[in-house]
XYZ file of C-alpha atoms in Angstrom:
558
model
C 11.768 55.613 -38.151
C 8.652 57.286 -36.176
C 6.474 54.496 -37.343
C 8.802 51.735 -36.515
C 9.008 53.231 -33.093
C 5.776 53.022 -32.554
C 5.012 49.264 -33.799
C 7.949 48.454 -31.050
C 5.793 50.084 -28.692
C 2.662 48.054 -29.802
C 1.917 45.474 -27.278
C 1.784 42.158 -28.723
C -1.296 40.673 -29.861
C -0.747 37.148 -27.969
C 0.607 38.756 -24.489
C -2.478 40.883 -24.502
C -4.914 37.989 -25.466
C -3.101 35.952 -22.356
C -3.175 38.771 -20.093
C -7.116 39.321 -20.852
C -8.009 35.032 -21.055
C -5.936 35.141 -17.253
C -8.176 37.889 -16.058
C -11.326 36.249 -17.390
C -10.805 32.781 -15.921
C -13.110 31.764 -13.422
C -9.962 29.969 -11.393
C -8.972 33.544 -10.888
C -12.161 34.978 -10.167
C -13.104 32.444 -7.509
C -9.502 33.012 -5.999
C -10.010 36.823 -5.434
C -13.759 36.245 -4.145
C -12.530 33.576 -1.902
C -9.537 35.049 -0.616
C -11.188 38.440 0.118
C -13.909 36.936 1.800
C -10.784 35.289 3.470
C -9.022 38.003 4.692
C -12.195 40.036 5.491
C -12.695 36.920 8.051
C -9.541 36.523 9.514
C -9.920 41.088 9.830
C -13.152 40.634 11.588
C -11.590 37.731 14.087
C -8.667 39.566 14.627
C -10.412 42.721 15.616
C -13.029 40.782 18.151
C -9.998 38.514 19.411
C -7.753 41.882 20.238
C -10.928 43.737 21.031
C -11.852 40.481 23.694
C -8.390 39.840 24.763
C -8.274 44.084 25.667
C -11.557 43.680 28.160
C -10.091 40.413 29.444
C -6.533 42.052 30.349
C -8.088 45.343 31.786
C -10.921 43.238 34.125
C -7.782 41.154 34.930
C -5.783 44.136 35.774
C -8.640 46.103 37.356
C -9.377 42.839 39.670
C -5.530 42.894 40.522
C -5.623 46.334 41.356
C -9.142 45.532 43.469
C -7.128 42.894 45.500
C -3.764 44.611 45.795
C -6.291 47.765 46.966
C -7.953 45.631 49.545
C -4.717 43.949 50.612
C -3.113 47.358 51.722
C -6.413 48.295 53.423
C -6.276 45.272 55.119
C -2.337 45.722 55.824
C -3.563 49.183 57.637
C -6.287 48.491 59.341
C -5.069 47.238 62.577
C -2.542 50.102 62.690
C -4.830 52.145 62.097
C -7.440 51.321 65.143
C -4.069 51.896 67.221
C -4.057 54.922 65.915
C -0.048 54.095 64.789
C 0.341 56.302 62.019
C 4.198 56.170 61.586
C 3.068 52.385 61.099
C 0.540 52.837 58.556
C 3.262 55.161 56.971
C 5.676 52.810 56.956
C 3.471 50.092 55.101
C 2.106 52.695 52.495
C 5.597 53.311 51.815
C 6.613 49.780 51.598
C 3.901 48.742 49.349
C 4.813 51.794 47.149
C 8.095 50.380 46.331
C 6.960 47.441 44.405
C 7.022 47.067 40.710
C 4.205 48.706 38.664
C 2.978 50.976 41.544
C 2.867 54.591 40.920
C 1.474 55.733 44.369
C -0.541 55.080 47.316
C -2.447 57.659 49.405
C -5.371 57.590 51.762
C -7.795 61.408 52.034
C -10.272 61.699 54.852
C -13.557 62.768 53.926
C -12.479 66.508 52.991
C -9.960 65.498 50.425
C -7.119 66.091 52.622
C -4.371 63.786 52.086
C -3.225 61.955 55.308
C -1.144 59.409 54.232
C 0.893 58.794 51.234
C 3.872 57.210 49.664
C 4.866 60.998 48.687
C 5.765 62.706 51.905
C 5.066 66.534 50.512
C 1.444 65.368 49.340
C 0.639 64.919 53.092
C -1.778 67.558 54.030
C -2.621 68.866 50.920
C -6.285 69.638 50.029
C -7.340 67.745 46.453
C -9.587 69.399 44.695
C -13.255 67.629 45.284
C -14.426 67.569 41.276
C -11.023 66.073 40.866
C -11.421 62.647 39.121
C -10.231 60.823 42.100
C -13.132 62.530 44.134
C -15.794 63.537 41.716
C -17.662 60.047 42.259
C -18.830 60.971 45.275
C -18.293 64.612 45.725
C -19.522 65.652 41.958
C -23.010 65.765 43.441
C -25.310 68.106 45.750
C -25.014 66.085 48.480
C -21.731 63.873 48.851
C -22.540 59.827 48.449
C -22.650 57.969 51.510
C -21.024 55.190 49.594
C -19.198 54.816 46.046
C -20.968 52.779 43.367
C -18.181 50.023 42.209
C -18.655 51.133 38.526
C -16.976 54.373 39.661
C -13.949 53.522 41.725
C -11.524 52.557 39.058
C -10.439 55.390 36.444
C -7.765 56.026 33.585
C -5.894 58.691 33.115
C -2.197 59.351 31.598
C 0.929 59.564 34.044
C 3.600 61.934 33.971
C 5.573 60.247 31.155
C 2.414 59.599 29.115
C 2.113 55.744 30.000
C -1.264 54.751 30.712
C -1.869 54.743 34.656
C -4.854 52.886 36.031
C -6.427 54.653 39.691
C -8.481 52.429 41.806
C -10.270 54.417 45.183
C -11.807 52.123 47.989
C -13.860 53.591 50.503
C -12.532 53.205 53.851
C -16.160 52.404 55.736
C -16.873 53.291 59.894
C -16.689 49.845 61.068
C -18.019 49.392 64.373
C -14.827 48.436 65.878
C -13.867 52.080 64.557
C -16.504 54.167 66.327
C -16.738 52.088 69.482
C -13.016 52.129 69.642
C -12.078 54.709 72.714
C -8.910 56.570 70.909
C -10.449 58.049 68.424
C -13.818 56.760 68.150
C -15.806 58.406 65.043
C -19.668 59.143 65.292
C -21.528 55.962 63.600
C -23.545 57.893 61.191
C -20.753 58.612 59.265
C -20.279 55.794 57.129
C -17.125 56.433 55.141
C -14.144 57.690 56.824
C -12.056 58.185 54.389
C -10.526 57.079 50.760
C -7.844 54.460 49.875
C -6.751 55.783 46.480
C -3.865 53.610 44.210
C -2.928 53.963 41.040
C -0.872 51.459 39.234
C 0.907 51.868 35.856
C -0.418 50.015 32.747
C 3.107 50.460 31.000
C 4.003 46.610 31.201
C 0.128 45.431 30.483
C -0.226 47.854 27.854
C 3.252 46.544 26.562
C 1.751 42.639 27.174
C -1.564 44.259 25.317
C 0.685 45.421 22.206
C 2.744 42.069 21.969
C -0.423 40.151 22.019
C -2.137 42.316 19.592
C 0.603 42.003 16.945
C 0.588 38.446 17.703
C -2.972 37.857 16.874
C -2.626 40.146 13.710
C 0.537 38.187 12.365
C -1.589 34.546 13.120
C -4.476 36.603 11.238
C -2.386 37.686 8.259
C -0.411 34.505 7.875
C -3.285 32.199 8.333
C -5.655 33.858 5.817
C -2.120 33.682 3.896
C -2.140 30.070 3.818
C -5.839 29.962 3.455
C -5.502 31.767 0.672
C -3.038 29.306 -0.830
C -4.706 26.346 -0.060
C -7.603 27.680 -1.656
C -5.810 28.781 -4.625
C -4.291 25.457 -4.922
C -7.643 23.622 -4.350
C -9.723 25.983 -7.287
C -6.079 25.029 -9.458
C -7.083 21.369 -8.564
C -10.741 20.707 -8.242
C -11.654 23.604 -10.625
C -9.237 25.111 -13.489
C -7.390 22.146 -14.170
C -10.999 20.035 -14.753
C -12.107 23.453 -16.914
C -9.032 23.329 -19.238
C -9.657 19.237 -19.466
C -13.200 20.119 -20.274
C -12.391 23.444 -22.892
C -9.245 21.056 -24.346
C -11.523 17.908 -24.954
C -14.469 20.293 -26.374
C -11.926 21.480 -28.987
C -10.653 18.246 -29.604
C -14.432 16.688 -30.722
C -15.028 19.846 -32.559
C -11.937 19.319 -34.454
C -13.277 15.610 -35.188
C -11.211 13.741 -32.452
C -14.298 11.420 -31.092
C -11.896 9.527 -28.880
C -11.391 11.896 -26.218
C -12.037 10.922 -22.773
C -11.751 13.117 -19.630
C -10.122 11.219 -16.695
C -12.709 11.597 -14.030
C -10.695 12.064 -10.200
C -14.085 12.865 -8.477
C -17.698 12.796 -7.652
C -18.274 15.844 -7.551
C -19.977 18.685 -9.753
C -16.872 18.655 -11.719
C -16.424 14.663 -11.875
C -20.094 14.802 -12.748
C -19.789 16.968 -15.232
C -16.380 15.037 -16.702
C -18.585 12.186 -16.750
C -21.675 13.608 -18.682
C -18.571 14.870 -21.114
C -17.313 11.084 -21.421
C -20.795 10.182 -21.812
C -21.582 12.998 -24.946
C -18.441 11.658 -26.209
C -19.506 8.362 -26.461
C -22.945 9.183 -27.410
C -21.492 11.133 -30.616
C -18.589 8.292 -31.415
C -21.261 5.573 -31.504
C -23.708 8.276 -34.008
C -20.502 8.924 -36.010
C -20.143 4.848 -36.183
C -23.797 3.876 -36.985
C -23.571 7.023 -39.919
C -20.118 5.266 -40.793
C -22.411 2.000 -40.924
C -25.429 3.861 -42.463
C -23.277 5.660 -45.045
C -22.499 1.498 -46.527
C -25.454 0.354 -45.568
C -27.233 0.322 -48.733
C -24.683 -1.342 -50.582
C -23.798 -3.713 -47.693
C -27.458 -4.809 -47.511
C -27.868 -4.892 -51.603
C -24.373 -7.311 -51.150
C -26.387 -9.624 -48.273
C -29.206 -10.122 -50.614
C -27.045 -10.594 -53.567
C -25.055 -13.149 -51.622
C -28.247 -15.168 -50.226
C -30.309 -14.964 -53.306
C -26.670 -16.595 -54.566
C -27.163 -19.256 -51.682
C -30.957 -19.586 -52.457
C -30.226 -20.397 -56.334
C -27.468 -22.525 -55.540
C -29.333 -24.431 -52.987
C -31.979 -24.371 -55.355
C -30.106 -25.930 -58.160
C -28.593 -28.270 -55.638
C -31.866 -29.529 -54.701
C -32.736 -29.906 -58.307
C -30.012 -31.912 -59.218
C -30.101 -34.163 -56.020
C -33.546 -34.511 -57.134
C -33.062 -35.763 -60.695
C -30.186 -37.609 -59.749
C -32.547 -39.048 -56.910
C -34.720 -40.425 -60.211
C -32.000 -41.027 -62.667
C -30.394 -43.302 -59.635
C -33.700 -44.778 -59.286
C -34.086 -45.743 -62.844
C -30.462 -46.557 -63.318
C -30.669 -48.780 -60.043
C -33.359 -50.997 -61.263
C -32.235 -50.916 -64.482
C -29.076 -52.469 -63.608
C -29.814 -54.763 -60.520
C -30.820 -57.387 -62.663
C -28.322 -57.430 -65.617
C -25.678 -57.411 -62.795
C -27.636 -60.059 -60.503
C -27.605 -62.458 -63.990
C -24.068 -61.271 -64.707
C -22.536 -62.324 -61.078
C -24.872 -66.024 -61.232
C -23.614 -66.903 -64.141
C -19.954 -65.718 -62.807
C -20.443 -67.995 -60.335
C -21.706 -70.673 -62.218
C -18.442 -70.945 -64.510
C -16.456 -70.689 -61.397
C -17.770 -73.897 -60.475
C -17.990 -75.391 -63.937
C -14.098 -74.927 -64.262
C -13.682 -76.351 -60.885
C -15.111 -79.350 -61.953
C -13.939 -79.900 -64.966
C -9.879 -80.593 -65.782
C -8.159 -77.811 -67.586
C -4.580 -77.103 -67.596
C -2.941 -75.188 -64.807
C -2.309 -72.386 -66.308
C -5.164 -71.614 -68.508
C -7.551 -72.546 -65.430
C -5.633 -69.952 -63.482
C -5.522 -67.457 -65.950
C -9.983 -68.317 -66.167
C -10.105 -68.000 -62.686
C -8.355 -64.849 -62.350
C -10.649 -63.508 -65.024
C -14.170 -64.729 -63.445
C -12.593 -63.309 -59.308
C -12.242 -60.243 -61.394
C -15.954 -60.111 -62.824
C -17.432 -61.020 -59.162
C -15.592 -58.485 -56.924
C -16.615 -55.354 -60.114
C -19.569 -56.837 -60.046
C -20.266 -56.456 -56.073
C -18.701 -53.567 -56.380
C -21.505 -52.531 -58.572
C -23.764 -54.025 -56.268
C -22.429 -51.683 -53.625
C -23.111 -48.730 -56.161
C -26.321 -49.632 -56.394
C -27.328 -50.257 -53.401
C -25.915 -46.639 -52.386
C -27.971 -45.473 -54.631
C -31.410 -46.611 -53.866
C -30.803 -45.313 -50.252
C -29.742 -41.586 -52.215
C -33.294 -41.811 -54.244
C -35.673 -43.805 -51.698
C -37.605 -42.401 -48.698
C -36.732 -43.829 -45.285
C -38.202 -46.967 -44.303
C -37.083 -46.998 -41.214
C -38.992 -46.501 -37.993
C -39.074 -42.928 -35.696
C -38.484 -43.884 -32.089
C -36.768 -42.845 -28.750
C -33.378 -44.417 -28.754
C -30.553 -43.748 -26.483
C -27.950 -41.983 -28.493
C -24.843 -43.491 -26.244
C -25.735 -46.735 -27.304
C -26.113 -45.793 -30.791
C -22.645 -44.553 -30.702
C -21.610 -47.383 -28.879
C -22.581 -49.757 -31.819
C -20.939 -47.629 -34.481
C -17.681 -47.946 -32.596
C -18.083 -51.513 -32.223
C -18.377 -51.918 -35.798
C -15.193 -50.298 -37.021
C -12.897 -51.653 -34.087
C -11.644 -54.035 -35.677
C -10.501 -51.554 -38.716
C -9.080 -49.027 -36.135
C -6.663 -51.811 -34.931
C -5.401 -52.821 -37.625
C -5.002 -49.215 -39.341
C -3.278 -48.026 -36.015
C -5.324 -45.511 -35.308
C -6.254 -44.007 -31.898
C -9.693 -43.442 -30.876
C -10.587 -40.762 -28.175
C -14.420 -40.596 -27.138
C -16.258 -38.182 -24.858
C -19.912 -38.325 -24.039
C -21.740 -36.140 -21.976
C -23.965 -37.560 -18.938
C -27.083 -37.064 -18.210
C -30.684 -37.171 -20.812
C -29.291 -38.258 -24.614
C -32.173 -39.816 -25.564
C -33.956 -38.301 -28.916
C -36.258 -39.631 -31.761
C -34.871 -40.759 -34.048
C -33.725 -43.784 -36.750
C -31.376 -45.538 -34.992
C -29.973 -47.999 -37.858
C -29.746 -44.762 -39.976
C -27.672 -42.915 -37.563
C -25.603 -45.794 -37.104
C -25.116 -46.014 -40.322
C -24.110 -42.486 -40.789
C -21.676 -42.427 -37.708
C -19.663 -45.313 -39.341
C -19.599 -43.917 -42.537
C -17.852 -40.671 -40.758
C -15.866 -43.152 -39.039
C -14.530 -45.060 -42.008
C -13.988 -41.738 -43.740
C -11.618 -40.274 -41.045
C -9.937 -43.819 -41.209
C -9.216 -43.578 -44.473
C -8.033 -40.061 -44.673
C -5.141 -41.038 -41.755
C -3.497 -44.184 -43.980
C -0.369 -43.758 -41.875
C -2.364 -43.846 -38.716
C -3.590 -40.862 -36.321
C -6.240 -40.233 -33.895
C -9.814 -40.198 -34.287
C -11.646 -37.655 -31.766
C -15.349 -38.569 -30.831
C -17.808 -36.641 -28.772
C -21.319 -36.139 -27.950
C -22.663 -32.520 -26.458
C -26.591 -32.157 -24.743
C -28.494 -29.219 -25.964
C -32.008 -28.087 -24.049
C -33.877 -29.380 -27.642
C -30.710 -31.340 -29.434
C -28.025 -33.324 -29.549
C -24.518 -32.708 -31.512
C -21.856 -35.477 -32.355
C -18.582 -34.237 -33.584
C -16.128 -36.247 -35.252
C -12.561 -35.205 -35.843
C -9.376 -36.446 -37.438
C -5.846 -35.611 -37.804
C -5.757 -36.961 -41.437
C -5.063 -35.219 -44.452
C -7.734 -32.356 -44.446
C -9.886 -31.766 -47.222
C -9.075 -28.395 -49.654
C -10.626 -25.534 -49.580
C -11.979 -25.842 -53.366
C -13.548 -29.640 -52.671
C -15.275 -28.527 -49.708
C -18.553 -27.626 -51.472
C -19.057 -30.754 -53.563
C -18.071 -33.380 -50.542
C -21.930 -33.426 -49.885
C -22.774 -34.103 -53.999
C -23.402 -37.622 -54.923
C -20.356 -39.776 -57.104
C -17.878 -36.737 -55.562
C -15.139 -38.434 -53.950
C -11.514 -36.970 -52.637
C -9.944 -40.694 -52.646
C -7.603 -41.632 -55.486
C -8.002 -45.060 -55.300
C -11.305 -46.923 -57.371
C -12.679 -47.882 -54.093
C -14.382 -44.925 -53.429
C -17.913 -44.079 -55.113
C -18.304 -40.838 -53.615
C -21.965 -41.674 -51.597
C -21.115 -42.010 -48.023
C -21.022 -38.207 -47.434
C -24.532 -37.859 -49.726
C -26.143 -40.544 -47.805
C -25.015 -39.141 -44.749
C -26.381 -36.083 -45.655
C -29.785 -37.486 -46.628
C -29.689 -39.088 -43.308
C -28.946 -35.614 -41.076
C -31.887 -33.714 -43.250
C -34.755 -36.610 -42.829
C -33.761 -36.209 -39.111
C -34.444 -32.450 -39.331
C -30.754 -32.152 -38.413
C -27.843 -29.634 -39.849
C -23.979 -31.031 -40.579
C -20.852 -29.003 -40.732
C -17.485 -29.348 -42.184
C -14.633 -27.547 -40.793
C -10.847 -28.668 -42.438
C -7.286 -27.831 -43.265
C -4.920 -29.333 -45.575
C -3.070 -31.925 -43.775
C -4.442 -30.770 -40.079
C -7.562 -32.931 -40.305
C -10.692 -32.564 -40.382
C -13.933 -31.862 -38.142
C -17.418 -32.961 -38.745
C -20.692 -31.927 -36.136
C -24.162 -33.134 -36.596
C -26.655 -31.837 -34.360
C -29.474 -33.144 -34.378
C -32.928 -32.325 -32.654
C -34.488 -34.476 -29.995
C -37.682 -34.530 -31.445
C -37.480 -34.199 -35.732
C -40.395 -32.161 -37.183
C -42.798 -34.490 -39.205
C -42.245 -32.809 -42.385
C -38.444 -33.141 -42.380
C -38.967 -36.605 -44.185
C -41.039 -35.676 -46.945
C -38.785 -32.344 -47.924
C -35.389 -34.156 -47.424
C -36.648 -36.972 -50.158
C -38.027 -34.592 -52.382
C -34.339 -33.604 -52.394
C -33.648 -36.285 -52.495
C -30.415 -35.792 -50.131
C-alpha cells in the first residue's frame, strides 16, 4: 500500500520532461529577457515622466502663487499710499475667501503682523528664525532684499495637506518715502513682507491622479509590449525553431523530402533556406549513391547492349557486303541469259503475228510469250536494283537546291497520287536549302519513299511531306496514314529482298537502295511506325557530305 502511495506521488516522467523542454526553450528565454528589459523601461519612463510632470506642476503652482502674490500687492498698493487700512483690510480679506487660499498677511520689518485675513493674528510678533522670516532675518545682519530662491517654502497645514507659502518683499518705492502721510526714510529698502500661503490639497490630488495615470499607461503598455513581443518570438522565432528541430528529425529518420516553407529574409528565413538547401544537397547524394549503387551493372548492361549493336551492325555490314558481290555476280550472270530470253520472246511474238494460226491456239501462244516478257522485265527490274545495291555511285557531288529536288520527285508520282486518291500535304521551310549532294540519287530515293507510302494506303489516305533547315543539314520527313509497319519487321525493312507487300510485285530493294543512297551522302534515316496509324520516315542529311562517306557506304555495300 506504502509503495503504491508513493508511485502515485511520482511525478510523471513526460510532464516533467515538458515542464523542463518549456523552461529550456529559447522562445521562452528571449520572452523573459525581453519583457524584463520591457518593464524595466517602461519603470524608468514612468519614474522620470512622474518625477518631470512633479517639477512642472510645482513651478506651475509656485508661478501661480508668484502672480496671485503680486496681484494682491498690486490690489494694496494704492490703499496703502492713502494710508486706508480698513481698505487694504477689506481686500486681504476678500482675496482670502477664494478657493485654495489658506491665508494672507503682510509683517513690517519687525515681524509684527499688520494685516491679515485672521483678525486675532493682527499685532502679533512672529518669531524672526521662523521659516516665513528666517530668509532674511536668519543672518547677522538682516538682508536688505530676499534672494527669489528663498521666498517660496513648504510646510504641512493644520490638517496635514501640503500648504505652499510664498513671501514678497514689499520694497520703499519712491512714491512711498516722498509721500507726505507717512513718508518712510529712503534707505530703508524693504518695508515690509507680503506673506501667502496656498494649499496644495487639489494639486497634490491633480499630482496623484496623474501619477497613477502614467503608472497604469506604464504597466499596460509594457503589458502589451510584452505580448506583442511574445507573439512576435512565437512567430519569427519558435515556430521557425520547431520547423527547423521537426525537419532535422525528419532527414535523420531518412525522410529526404522535407522542405521548410521559408516566410522571410531574415536570419531565420536564411537559415530555413540553407536547411532547404542541405536538404537538397543530401537528396541529390542519396540519388547519385542510388545511381552509383547500379551503376556497375547499368554500365556492364550499356556495353553489353552496344557491343550487341556493334556485332550486329557488324554482321549487317558483312552480309550487305557479300550480298553486294553475290548481286554483282548474280547480276551479270543473268543480264544476258534474260536479255537473249526477252529477244527471242519478242521475236516469236512477231513470228506468230505473221503467220496464220487458229484463234485460239494463237491466243493461248500469245498469252504464254506476254507472260515470259513482263517476268522477264520484271527480272530486269531485279537486276537492275541490284547493281545499284553492289555498285559505287557514279553520279556527280554538286550544290543543288533541295526544293527543286523535291519538287521533281513530286512531279513524278502525281499522276499515281491521283489516281490512288491519295492526299498530299507538303511543307518546306524558306530560306538557304541548298547542300551537296547527288541530285538524281536523292530523287530517286524521295520517290521510292513516295511510292512506298502509296502503296501502304491502297484505300487512299494522306501523304505528309516536309523539309526542316539545320545550321550544317537538311531533314526531309515523309509520313503516311497507311497501314504501319510491325514492330518485329522493323529491323529487316533496311535488308535487301525484305519486303512487307503480299503481292509478287515487290522485290524488297527500294528501302536498301534508299539506304545506300542516305549513307554515300553521309546522311542518317529513321523509321518511326504503328500498326495501322502509318508510318514516318526522316532523312537528314548534311549540307556538305564528308569525302569518305562514299567509299565506307560501298564497302557496305548499303
Amino acid at each position: 500500500m506504502g509503495r503504491d502511495v508513493l508511485q502515485r506521488k511520482q511525478p510523471k516522467p513526460a510532464l516533467t520532461g515538458r515542464v523542463r523542454a518549456i523552461f529550456r526553450s529559447l522562445g521562452l528565454s528571449l520572452f523573459l529577457w525581453l519583457t524584463a528589459v520591457i518593464f524595466a523601461a517602461f519603470a524608468a519612463y514612468a519614474f522620470l515622466n512622474i518625477r518631470t510632470t512633479s517639477r512642472q506642476w510645482n513651478q506651475t503652482i509656485l508661478q501661480g502663487a508668484q502672480r496671485f502674490s503680486e496681484l494682491i500687492q498690486h490690489s494694496t498698493h494704492y490703499s496703502m499710499l492713502l494710508n486706508r487700512k480698513q481698505d487694504v483690510h477689506h481686500i486681504i480679506r476678500t482675496i482670502a475667501l477664494a478657493p485654495g487660499v489658506e491665508d494672507v498677511r503682510i509683517y513690517d520689518k519687525h515681524g509684527v503682523v499688520i494685516y491679515s485675513a485672521n483678525e486675532s493674528e493682527i499685532g502679533r510678533q512672529v518669531d524672526l528664525q521662523a521659516e516665513a522670516c528666517v530668509s532674511c532675518h536668519g543672518h547677522e545682519t538682516p538682508l536688505r532684499s530676499v534672494p527669489a530662491g528663498s521666498r517660496s517654502r513648504l510646510f504641512a497645514g493644520r490638517d496635514g495637506e501640503r500648504v505652499l507659502g510664498l513671501i514678497n518683499p514689499i520694497e520703499n518705492a519712491p512714491e512711498c518715502y516722498n509721500a507726505p502721510c507717512h513718508a518712510h526714510p529712503p534707505a530703508q529698502s524693504v518695508l515690509g513682507v507680503l506673506d501667502v500661503q496656498m494649499s496644495m490639497a487639489e494639486p497634490d490630488a491633480r499630482l496623484g491622479a496623474a501619477r497613477r495615470q502614467a503608472v497604469t499607461a506604464a504597466v499596460l503598455i509594457a503589458l502589451a509590449a510584452g505580448l506583442a513581443s511574445a507573439g512576435f518570438i512565437l512567430h519569427m522565432v519558435r515556430r521557425p525553431v520547431k520547423q527547423l528541430i521537426a525537419g532535422t528529425r525528419r532527414i535523420s529518420g531518412g525522410d529526404l523530402d522535407t522542405a521548410i516553407r521559408v516566410d522571410s529574409r531574415n536570419e531565420m528565413g536564411q537559415l530555413a533556406t540553407a536547411f532547404n538547401t542541405m536538404t537538397g544537397e543530401l537528396r541529390e547524394a542519396r540519388r547519385t549513391l542510388t545511381e552509383w549503387s547500379g551503376a556497375v551493372e547499368n554500365k556492364l548492361q550499356v556495353k553489353t547492349e552496344e557491343l550487341t549493336r556493334a556485332q550486329r551492325q557488324v554482321a549487317h555490314m558483312d552480309k550487305m557486303a557479300s550480298l553486294g558481290r553475290l548481286a554483282a555476280t548474280v547480276a551479270h550472270e543473268l543480264n544476258n541469259p534474260l536479255e537473249g530470253i526477252l529477244n527471242y520472246a519478242r521475236l516469236v511474238d512477231r513470228t506468230l503475228a505473221d503467220e496464220p494460226l487458229e484463234p485460239e491456239r494463237k491466243a493461248e501462244l500469245d498469252r504464254y510469250v506476254n507472260l515470259i516478257q513482263k517476268e522477264t522485265a520484271r527480272c530486269g527490274t531485279i537486276v537492275r536494283n541490284m547493281l545499284l545495291v553492289s555498285r559505287k555511285s557514279g553520279g556527280t557531288m554538286a550544290p543543288h537546291a533541295l526544293g527543286r529536288i523535291i519538287e521533281r520527285s513530286v512531279m513524278l508520282v502525281r499522276h499515281h497520287l491521283e489516281i490512288s486518291g491519295i492526299r498530299l500535304e507538303t511543307r518546306l521551310f524558306e530560306g538557304n536549302d541548298e547542300l551537296v549532294c547527288d541530285a538524281d540519287q536523292i530523287q530517286q530515293a524521295l520517290v521510292t519513299l513516295l511510292v512506298n507510302a502509296v502503296e501502304a494506303m491502297p484505300d487512299g489516305g494522306t501523304i505528309r511531306l516536309s523539309a526542316d533547315a539545320m545550321d550544317d543539314a537538311v531533314g526531309i520527313e515523309v509520313s503516311d496514314t497507311g497501314c504501319g509497319i510491325s514492330e518485329d519487321a522493323l529491323p529487316h525493312i533496311f535488308e535487301p529482298f525484305f519486303s512487307t507487300k503480299t503481292s509478287a510485285n515487290g522485290a524488297g530493294l527500294g528501302l536498301s537502295v534508299t539506304f545506300g543512297i542516305v549513307q554515300r551522302h553521309g546522311g542518317t534515316i529513321e523509321v518511326e511506325s504503328k500498326v495501322n496509324q502509318g508510318a514516318t520516315i526522316r532523312i537528314v542529311l548534311p549540307r556538305h557530305p564528308p569525302p569518305e562517306s562514299d567509299t565506307a557506304a560501298d564497302e557496305a555495300a548499303i
